[in-house]
Coordinates of N, CA and C in Angstrom, one line a residue:
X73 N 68.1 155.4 124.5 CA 66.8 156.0 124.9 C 67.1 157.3 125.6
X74 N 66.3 158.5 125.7 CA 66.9 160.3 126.0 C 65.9 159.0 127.5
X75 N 66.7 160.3 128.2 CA 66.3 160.6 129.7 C 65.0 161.0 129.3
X76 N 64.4 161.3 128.4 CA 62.6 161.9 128.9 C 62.1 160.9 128.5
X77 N 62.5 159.6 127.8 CA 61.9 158.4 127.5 C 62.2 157.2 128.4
X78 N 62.9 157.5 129.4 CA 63.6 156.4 129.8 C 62.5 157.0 131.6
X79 N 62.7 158.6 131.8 CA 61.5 158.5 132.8 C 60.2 158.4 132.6
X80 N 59.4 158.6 131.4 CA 58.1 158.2 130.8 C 58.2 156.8 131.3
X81 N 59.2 156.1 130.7 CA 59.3 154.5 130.9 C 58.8 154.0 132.1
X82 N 59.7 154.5 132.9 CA 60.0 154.4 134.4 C 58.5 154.7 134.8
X83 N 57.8 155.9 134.8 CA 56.2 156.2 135.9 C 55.1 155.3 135.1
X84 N 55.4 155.1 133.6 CA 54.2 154.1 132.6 C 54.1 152.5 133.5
X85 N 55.8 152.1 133.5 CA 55.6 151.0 134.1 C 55.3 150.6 135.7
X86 N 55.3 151.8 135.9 CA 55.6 151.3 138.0 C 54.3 151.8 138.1
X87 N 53.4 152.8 137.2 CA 51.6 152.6 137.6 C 51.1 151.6 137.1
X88 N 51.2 150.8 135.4 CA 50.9 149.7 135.4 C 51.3 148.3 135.7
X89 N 52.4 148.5 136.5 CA 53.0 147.2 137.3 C 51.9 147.3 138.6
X90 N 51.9 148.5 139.5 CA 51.3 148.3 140.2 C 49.3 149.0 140.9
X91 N 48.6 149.8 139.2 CA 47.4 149.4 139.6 C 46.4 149.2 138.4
X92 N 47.1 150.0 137.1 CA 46.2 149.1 135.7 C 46.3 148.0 135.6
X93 N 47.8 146.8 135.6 CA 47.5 146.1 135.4 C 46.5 144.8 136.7
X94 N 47.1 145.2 137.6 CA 45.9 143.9 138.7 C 44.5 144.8 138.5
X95 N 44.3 145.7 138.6 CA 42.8 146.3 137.9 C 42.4 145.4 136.8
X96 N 43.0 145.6 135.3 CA 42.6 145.4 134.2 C 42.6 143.4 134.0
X97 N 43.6 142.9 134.9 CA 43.6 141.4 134.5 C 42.6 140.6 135.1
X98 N 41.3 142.0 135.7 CA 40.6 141.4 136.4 C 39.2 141.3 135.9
X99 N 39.2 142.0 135.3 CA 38.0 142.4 133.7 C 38.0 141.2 132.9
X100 N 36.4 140.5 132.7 CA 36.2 139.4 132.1 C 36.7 139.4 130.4
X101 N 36.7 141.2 129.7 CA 36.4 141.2 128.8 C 37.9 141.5 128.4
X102 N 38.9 141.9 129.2 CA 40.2 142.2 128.6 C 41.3 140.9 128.3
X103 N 41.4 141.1 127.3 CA 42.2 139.9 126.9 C 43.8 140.1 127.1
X104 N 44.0 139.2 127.8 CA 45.1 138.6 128.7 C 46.3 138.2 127.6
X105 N 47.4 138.2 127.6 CA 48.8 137.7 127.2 C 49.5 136.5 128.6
X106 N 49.4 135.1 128.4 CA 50.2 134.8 129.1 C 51.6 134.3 129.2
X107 N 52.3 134.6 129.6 CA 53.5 133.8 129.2 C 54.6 133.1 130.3
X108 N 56.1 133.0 130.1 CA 56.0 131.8 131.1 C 57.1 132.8 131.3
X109 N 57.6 133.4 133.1 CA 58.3 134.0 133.6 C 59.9 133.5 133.0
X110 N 60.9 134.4 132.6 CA 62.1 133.5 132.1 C 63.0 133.2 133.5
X111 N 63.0 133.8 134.8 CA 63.5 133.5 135.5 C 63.2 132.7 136.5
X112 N 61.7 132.9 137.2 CA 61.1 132.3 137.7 C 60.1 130.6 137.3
X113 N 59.9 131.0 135.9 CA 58.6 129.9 135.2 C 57.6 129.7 135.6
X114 N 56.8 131.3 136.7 CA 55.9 131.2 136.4 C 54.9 131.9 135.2
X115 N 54.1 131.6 135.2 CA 52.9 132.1 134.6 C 52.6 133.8 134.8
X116 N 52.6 134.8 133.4 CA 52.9 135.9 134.0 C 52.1 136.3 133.2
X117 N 50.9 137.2 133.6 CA 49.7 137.8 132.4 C 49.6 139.2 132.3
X118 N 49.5 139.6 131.2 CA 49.7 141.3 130.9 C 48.4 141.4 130.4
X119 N 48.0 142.5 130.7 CA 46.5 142.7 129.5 C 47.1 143.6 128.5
X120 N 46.3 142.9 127.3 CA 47.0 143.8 126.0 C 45.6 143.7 125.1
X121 N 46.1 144.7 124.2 CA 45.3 145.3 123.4 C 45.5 144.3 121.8
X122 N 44.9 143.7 121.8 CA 45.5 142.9 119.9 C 43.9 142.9 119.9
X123 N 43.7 142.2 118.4 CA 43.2 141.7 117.3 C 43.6 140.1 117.1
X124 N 42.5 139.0 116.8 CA 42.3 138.1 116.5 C 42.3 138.6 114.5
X125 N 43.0 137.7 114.4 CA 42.8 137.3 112.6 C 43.1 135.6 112.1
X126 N 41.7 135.3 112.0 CA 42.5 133.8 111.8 C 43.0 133.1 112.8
X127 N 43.7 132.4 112.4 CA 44.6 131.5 113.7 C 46.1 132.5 114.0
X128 N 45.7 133.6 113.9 CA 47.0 134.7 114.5 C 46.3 135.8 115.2
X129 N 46.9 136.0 116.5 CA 46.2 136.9 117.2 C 47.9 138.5 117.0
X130 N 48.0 139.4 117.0 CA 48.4 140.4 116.8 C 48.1 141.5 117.7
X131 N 49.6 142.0 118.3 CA 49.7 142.8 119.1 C 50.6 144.0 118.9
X132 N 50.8 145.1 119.6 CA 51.9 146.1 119.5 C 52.1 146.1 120.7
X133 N 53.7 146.0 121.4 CA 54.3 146.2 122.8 C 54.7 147.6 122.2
X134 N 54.4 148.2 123.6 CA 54.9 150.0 123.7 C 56.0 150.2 124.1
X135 N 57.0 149.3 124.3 CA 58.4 149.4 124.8 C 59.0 148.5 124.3
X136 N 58.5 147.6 123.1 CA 59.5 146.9 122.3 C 60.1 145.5 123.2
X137 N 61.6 145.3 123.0 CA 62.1 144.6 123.8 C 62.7 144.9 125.3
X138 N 62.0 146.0 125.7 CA 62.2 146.1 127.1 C 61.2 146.1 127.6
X139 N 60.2 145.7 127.1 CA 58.8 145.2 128.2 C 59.2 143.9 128.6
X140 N 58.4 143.5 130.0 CA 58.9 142.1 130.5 C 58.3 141.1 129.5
X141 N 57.2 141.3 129.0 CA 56.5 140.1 128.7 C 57.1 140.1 127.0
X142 N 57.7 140.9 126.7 CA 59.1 140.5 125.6 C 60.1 139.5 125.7
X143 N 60.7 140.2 126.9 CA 61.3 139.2 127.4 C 61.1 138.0 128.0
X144 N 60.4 138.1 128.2 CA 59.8 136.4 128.5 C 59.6 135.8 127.3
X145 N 59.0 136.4 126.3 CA 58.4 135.4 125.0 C 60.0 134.8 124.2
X146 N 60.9 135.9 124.5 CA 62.4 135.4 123.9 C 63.1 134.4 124.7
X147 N 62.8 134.4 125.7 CA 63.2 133.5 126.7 C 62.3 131.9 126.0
X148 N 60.8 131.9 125.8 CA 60.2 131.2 125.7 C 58.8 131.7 125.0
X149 N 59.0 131.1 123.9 CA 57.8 131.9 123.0 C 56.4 131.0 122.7
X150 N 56.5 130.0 123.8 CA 55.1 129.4 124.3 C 54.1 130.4 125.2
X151 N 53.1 130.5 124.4 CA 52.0 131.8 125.4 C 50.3 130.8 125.3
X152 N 49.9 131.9 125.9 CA 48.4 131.2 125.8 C 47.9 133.0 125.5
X153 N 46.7 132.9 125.4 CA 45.8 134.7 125.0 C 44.5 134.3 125.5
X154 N 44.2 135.4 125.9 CA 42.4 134.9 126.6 C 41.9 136.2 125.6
X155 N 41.0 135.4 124.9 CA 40.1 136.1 124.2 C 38.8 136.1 124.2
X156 N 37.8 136.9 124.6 CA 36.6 136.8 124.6 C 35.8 135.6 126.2
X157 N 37.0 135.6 126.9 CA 36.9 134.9 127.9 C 37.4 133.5 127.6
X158 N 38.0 132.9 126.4 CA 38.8 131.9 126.5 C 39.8 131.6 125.8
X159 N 40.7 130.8 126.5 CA 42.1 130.7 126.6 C 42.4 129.8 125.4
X160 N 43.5 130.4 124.7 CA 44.0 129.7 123.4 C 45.8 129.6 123.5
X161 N 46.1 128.7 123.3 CA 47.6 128.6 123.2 C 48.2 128.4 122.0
X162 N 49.2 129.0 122.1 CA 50.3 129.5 120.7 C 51.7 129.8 120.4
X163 N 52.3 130.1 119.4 CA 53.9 130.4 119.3 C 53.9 131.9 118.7
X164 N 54.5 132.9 120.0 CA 54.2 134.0 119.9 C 56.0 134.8 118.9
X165 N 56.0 135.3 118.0 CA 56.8 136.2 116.9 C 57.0 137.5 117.2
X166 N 58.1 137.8 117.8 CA 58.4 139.5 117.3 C 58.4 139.5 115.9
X167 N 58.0 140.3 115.5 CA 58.0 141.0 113.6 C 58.4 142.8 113.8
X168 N 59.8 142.6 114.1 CA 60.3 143.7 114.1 C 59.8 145.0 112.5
X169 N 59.9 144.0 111.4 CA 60.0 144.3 109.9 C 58.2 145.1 109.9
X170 N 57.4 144.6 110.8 CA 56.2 145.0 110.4 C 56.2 146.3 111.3
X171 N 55.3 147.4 110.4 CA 55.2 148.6 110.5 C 54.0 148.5 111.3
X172 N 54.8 149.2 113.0 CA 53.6 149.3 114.3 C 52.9 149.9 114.3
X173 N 53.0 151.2 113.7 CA 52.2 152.4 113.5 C 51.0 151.9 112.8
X174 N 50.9 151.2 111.9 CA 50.1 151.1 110.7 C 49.3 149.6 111.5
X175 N 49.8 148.6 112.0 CA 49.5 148.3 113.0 C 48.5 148.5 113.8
X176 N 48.7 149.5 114.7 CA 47.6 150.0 115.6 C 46.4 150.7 115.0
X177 N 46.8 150.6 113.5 CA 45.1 151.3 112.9 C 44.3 150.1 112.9
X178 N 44.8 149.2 112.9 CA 43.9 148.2 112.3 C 43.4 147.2 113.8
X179 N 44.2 147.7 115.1 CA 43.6 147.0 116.4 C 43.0 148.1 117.2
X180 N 42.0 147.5 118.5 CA 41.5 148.2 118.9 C 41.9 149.6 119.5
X181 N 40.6 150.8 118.7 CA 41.3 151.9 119.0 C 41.6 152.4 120.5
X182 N 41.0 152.4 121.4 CA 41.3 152.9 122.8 C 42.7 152.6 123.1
X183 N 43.2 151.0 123.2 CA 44.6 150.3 123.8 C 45.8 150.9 122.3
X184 N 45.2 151.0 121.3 CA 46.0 151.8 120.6 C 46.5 153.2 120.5
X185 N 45.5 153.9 121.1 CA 45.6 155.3 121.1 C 46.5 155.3 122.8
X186 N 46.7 154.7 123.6 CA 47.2 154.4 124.7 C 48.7 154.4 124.0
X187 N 49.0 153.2 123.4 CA 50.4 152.5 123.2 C 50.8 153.6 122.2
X188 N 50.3 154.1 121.7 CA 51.0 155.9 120.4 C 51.4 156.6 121.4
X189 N 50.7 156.7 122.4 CA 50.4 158.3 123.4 C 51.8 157.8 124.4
X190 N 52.3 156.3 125.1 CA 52.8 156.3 125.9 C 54.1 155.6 125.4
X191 N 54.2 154.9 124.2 CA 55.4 154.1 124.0 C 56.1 154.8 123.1
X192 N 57.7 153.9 123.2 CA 58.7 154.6 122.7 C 59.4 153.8 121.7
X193 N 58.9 152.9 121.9 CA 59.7 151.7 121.1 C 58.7 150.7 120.5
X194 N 58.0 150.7 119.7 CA 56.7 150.1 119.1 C 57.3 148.8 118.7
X195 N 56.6 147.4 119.0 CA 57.5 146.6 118.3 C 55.8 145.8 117.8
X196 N 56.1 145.3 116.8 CA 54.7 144.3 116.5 C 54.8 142.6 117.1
X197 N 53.9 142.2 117.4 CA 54.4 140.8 118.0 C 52.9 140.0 116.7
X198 N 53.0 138.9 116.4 CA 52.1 138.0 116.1 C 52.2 136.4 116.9
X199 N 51.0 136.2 117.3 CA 51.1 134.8 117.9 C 50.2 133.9 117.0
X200 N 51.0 132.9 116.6 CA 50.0 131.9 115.9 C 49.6 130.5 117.0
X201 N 48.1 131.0 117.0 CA 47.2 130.5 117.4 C 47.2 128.6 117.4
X202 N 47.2 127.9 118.4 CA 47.1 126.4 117.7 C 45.6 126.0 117.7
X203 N 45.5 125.6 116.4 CA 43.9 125.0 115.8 C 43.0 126.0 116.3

């Protein structure tokens, strides 16, 4: 990663570590990623931007495998997603092979035009939904 991605990195994550995301995970209508801390085991919720399709909900991380909640899902790829105000659990997939770009046309535009504008490392994730 060049030093101008690695400081992007650095001010994206330490303003949404500390006021988009406790802002945004507080919003009825934004839907939640939860997953299970790999060091701690707790319970750790990101708000993200996906698409429901079927029993697969579909996401793009803007920093790939150096977002935490990447790391976590590798650690443990049990999650839950709050959609529409309620909570579904599932077995969440990096899909490296899928093309993120093309991706984010197809989920919502605001959190997508966010994750182009600020990430560096696009990774696609799919979670399949149980029942």
């Amino acid at each position: 990663m060049s030093r101008y991605h690695e400081l992007k990195f650095q001010a994206v994550t330490a303003f949404q570590r500390r006021v988009g995301n406790p802002v945004t995970t507080r919003l009825p209508g934004q839907v939640l990623l939860e997953t299970t801390g790999r060091s701690s085991g707790l319970p750790r919720r990101t708000p993200v931007g996906g698409r429901r399709k079927g029993n697969e909900f579909w996401l793009v991380s803007e920093y790939g495998e150096k977002s935490q909640y990447i790391r976590n899902i590798k650690a443990d790829p049990r999650v839950r997603v709050r959609i529409h105000g309620r909570w579904h659990t599932g077995t969440a997939h990096l899909v490296p092979e899928d093309d993120a770009l093309a991706r984010l046309r197809i989920l919502p535009r605001l959190n997508s035009a966010a994750v182009r504008a600020f990430g560096t490392n696009l990774l696609s994730v799919r979670v399949d939904l149980d029942g």
